[in-house]
Every structure is written in structure tokens, then in C-alpha cells.
CSV table of C-alpha atoms in Angstrom, one decimal:
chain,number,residue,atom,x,y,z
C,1,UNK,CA,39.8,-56.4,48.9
C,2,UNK,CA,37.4,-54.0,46.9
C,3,UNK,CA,40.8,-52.4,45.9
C,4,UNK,CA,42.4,-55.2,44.8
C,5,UNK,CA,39.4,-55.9,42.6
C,6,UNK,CA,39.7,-52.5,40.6
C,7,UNK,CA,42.9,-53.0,39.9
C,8,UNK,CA,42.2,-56.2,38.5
C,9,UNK,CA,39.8,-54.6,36.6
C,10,UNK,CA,41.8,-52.0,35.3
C,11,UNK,CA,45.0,-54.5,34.3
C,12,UNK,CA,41.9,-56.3,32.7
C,13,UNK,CA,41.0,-53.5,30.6
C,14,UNK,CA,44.5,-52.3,29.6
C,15,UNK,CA,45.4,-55.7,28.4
C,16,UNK,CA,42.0,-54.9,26.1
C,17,UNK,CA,42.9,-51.5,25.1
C,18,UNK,CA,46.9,-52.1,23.8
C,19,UNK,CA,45.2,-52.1,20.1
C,20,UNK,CA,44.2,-48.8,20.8
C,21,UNK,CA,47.2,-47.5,22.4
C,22,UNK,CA,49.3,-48.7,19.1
C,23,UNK,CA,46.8,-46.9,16.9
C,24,UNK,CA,46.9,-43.9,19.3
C,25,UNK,CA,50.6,-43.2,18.2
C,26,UNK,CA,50.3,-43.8,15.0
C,27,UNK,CA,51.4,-40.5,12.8
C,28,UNK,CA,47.5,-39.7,12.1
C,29,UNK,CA,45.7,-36.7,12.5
C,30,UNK,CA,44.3,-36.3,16.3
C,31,UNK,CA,40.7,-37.0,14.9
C,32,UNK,CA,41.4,-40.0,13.3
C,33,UNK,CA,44.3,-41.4,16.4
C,34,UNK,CA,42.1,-40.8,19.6
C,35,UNK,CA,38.9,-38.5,19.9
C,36,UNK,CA,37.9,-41.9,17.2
C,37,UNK,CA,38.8,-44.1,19.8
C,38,UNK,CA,37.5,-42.1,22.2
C,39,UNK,CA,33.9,-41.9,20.4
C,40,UNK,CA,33.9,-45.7,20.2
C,41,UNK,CA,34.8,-46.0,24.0
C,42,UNK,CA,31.7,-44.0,24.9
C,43,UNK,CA,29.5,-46.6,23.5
C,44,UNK,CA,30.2,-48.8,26.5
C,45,UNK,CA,27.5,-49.1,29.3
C,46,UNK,CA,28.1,-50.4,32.7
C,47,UNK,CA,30.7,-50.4,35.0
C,48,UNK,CA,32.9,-51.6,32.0
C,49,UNK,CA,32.9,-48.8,29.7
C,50,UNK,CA,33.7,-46.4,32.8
C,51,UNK,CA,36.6,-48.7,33.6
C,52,UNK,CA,37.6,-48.7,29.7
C,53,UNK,CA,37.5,-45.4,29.8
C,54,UNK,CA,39.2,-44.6,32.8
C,55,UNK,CA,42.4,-47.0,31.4
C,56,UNK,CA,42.1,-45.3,28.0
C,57,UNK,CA,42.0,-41.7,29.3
C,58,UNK,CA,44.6,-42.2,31.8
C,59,UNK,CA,47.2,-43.8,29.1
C,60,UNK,CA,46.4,-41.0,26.3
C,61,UNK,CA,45.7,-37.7,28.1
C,62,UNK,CA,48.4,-35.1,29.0
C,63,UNK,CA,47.3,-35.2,32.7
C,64,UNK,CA,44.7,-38.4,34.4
C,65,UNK,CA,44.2,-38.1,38.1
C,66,UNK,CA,42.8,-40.6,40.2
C,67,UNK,CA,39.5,-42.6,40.1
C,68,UNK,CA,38.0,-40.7,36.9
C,69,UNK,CA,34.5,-41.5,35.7
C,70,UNK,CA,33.7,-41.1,32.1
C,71,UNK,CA,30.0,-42.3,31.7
C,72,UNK,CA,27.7,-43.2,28.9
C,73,UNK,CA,28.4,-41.8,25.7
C,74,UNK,CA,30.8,-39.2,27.2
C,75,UNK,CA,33.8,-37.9,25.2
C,76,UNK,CA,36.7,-36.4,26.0
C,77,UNK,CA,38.1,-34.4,22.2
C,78,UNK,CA,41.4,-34.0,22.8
C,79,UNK,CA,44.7,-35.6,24.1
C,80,UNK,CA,46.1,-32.2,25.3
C,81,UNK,CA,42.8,-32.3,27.8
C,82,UNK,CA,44.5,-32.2,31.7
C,83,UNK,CA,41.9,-33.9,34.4
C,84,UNK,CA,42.6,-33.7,38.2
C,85,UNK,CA,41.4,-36.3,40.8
C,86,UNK,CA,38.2,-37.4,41.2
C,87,UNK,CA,36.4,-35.8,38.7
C,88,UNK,CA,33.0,-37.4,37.3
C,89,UNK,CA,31.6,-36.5,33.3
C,90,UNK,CA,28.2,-37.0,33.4
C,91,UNK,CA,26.6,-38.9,30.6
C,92,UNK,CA,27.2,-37.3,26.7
C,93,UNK,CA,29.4,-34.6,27.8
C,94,UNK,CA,31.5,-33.1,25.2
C,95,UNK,CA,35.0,-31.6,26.7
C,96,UNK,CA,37.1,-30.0,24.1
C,97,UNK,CA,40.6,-28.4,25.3
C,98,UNK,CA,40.3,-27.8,29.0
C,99,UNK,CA,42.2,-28.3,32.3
C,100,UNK,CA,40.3,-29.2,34.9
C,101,UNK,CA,41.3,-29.9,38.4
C,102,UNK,CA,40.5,-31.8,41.2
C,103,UNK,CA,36.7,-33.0,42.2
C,104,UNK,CA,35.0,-31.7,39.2
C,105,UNK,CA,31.8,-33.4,38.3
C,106,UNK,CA,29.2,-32.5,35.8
C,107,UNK,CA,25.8,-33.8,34.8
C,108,UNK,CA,24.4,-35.0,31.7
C,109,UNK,CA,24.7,-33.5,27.8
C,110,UNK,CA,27.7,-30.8,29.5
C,111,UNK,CA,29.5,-28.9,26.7
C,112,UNK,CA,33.2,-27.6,27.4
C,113,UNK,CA,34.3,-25.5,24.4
C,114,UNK,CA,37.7,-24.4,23.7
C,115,UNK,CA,37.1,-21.5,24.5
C,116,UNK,CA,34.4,-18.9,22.8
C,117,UNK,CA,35.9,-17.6,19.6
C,118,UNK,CA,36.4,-21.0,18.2
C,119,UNK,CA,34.6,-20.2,14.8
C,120,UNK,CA,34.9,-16.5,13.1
C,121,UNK,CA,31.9,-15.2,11.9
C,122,UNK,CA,32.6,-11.4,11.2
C,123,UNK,CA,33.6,-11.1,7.3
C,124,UNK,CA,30.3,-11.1,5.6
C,125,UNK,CA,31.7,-12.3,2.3
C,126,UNK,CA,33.1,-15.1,3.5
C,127,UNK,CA,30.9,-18.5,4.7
C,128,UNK,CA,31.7,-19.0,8.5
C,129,UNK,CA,32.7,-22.2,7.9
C,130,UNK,CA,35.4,-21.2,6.2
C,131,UNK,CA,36.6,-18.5,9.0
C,132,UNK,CA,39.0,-18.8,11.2
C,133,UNK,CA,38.6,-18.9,14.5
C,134,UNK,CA,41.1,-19.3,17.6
C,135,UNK,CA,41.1,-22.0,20.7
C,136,UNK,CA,42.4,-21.7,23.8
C,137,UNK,CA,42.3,-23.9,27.0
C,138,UNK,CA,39.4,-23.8,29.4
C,139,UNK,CA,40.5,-23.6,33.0
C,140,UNK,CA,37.6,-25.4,35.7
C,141,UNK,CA,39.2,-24.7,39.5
C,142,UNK,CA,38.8,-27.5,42.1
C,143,UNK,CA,35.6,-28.3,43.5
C,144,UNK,CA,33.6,-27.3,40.2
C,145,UNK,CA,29.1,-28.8,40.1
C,146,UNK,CA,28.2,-28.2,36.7
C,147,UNK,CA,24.3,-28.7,36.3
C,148,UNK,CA,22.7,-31.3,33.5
C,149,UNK,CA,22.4,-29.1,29.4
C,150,UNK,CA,25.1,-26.5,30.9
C,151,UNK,CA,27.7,-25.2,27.6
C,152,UNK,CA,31.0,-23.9,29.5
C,153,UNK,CA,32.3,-20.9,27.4
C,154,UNK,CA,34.8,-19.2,30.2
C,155,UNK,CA,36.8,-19.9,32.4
C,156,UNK,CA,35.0,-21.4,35.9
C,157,UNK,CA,36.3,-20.4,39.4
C,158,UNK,CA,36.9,-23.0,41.7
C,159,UNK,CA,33.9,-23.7,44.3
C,160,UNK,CA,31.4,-22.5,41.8
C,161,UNK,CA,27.6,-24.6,41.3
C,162,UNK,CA,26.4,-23.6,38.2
C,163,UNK,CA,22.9,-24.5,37.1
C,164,UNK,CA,21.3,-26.9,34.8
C,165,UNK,CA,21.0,-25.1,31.5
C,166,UNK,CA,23.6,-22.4,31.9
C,167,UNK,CA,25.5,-20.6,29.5
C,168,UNK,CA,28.8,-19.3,31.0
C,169,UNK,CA,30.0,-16.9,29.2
C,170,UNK,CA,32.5,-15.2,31.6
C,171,UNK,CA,34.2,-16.2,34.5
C,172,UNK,CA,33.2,-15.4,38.2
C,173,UNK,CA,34.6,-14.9,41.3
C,174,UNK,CA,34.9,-18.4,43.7
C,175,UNK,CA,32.3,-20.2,45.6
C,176,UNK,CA,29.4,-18.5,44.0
C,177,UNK,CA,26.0,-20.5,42.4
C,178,UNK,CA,25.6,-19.0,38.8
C,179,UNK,CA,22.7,-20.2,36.4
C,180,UNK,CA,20.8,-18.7,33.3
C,181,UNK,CA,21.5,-17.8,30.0
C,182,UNK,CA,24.1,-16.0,29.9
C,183,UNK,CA,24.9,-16.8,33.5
C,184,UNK,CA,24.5,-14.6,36.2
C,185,UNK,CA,25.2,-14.7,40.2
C,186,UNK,CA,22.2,-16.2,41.9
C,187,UNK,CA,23.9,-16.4,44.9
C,188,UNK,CA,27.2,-16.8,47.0
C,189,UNK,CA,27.4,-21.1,48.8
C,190,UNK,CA,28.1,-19.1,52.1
C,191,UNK,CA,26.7,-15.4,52.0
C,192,UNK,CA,29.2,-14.2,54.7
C,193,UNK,CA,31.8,-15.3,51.5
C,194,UNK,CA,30.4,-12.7,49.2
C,195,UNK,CA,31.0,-9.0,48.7
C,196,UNK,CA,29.0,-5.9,47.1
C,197,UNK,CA,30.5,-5.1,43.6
C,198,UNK,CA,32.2,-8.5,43.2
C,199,UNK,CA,34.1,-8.1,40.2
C,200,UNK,CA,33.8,-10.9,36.8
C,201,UNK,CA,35.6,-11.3,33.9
């Protein structure tokens, strides 16, 4: 019965959204044809908005898995963003270009970057705004726990806890809890899993 009910919900909240989809193909830039729409979305509270979201996402991105949650003021920048299943964005994350796979979740205010050389800063004659910079696809592993004010720079290993406030600035080896600024092993989520001189990239 309960599933029948969310897939009400969700043909509910399609039938709501097919302005958005039309607009979403329109030949705009991707600013102006989804992360707006997206943006707008996140305003939503409630059950509602997560279901809105989920319908939205799921239509628009490159790859939706099953039974995402998108909560309060949450945004998702991209189209060319992939999502597994079951994955939870806690409320006001910002995801820019990633791939994430299956069971990720995240706690509040989360930043994913593109990457970290999305703004060039090195020509002293030049304002940074105006420097190029280049973006690439960040890559979260299955089973990812990203703690509450974290900013995701690297790449994250799959199994990985990383603590509220972190700064990951390069990637680690699987199943580890990593916290701080920049992020460092605190300790392996089974210490028969870890070994001396575990290498990070």
C-alpha cells in the first residue's frame, strides 16, 4: 500500500513539473534551463519538495537511481551530475559535476566542487576572475557519510566517513574515517582493514 502511495505521489508531481521539463530543453544556457529550475525546487519544504525533487532530478539528470532525497534548499548544478541509489543530500548542499554512486548521504551545507582547479589564480596581472580554470568530474564510491559544513575537493573512496567540517583535498584509500582541514586519516571503520604506509592520492 505505502508503495502504491509514492507512486501516486510521484505521477502527482510529474504532472506538476511538465512546465519545467519543456523549459529544460529549451536551447538555453544550462544556468538559465535547469540549475534555475533546480534553485527554485529547493525552496520546497516537506515531504513535497523532496518528492518534486526526486521527479525533477530523475527526468533531467544523466544518471537517477532509486529513492533519492534532495532536501531543503539543496541543489544539484548540473545536468551531467550521475547519482546512484539511495543516496540522501542533506539540507543546502551544493553538488557541482560529480558521479556519485550508490548509498551516499551527506549532511547539511555539503559542497561538492568540480573538482579543485576550477578557478586559475596564478598570473598576477590578470584578476582571477577572469582566469581560467578547468573542471572535471568528482567521483564519491558506494557507501560514502559525508559529515554536516564538509567542501569535497577530490575524489572519495568508497566506505569512507568523513567528518563534519572537512576539507578533502585528496583522495584516500577505502573504508577509512578522515576529518580536518585539509583531511587526514583519523582512523580505519575496521582496524584489522588498515595497513602501515597506506598510500593517498
Amino acid at each position: 500500500m505505502k508503495a502504491f502511495f509514492v507512486r501516486l505521489a510521484e505521477a502527482m508531481c510529474f504532472a506538476l513539473l511538465v512546465p519545467c521539463f519543456i523549459w529544460a530543453r529549451l536551447p538555453l544556457p544550462e544556468y538559465s534551463r535547469f540549475t534555475a529550475i533546480s534553485q527554485l525546487l529547493s525552496l520546497l519544504p516537506g515531504f513535497s519538495g523532496v518528492f518534486l525533487r526526486r521527479v525533477w532530478y530523475r527526468n533531467t539528470l544523466k544518471r537517477c537511481g532509486e529513492k533519492l532525497i534532495v532536501d531543503w534548499l539543496a541543489v544539484i548544478r548540473t545536468s551531467e551530475t550521475e547519482v546512484g541509489d539511495h543516496c540522501t543530500l542533506g539540507v543546502a548542499n551544493w553538488v557541482g559535476w560529480a558521479k556519485l554512486d550508490n548509498d551516499v548521504m551527506t549532511g547539511s551545507h555539503v559542497v561538492l566542487l568540480s573538482g579543485k582547479a576550477q578557478h586559475g589564480f596564478a598570473d598576477l596581472e590578470t584578476p582571477m576572475r577572469l582566469q581560467r580554470g578547468s573542471k572535471r568530474q568528482l567521483h564519491l564510491g558506494d557507501n560514502v557519510w559525508i559529515g554536516a559544513h564538509a567542501v569535497i575537493m577530490q575524489d572519495v573512496s568508497s566506505g569512507t566517513v568523513i567528518g563534519a567540517g572537512s576539507v578533502v583535498t585528496k583522495t584516500f584509500p577505502p573504508n577509512l574515517i578522515i576529518a580536518g582541514n585539509p583531511a587526514v586519516i583519523l582512523k580505519p571503520r575496521n582496524p584489522k582493514q588498515l595497513k602501515k604506509d597506506t598510500p593517498c592520492t
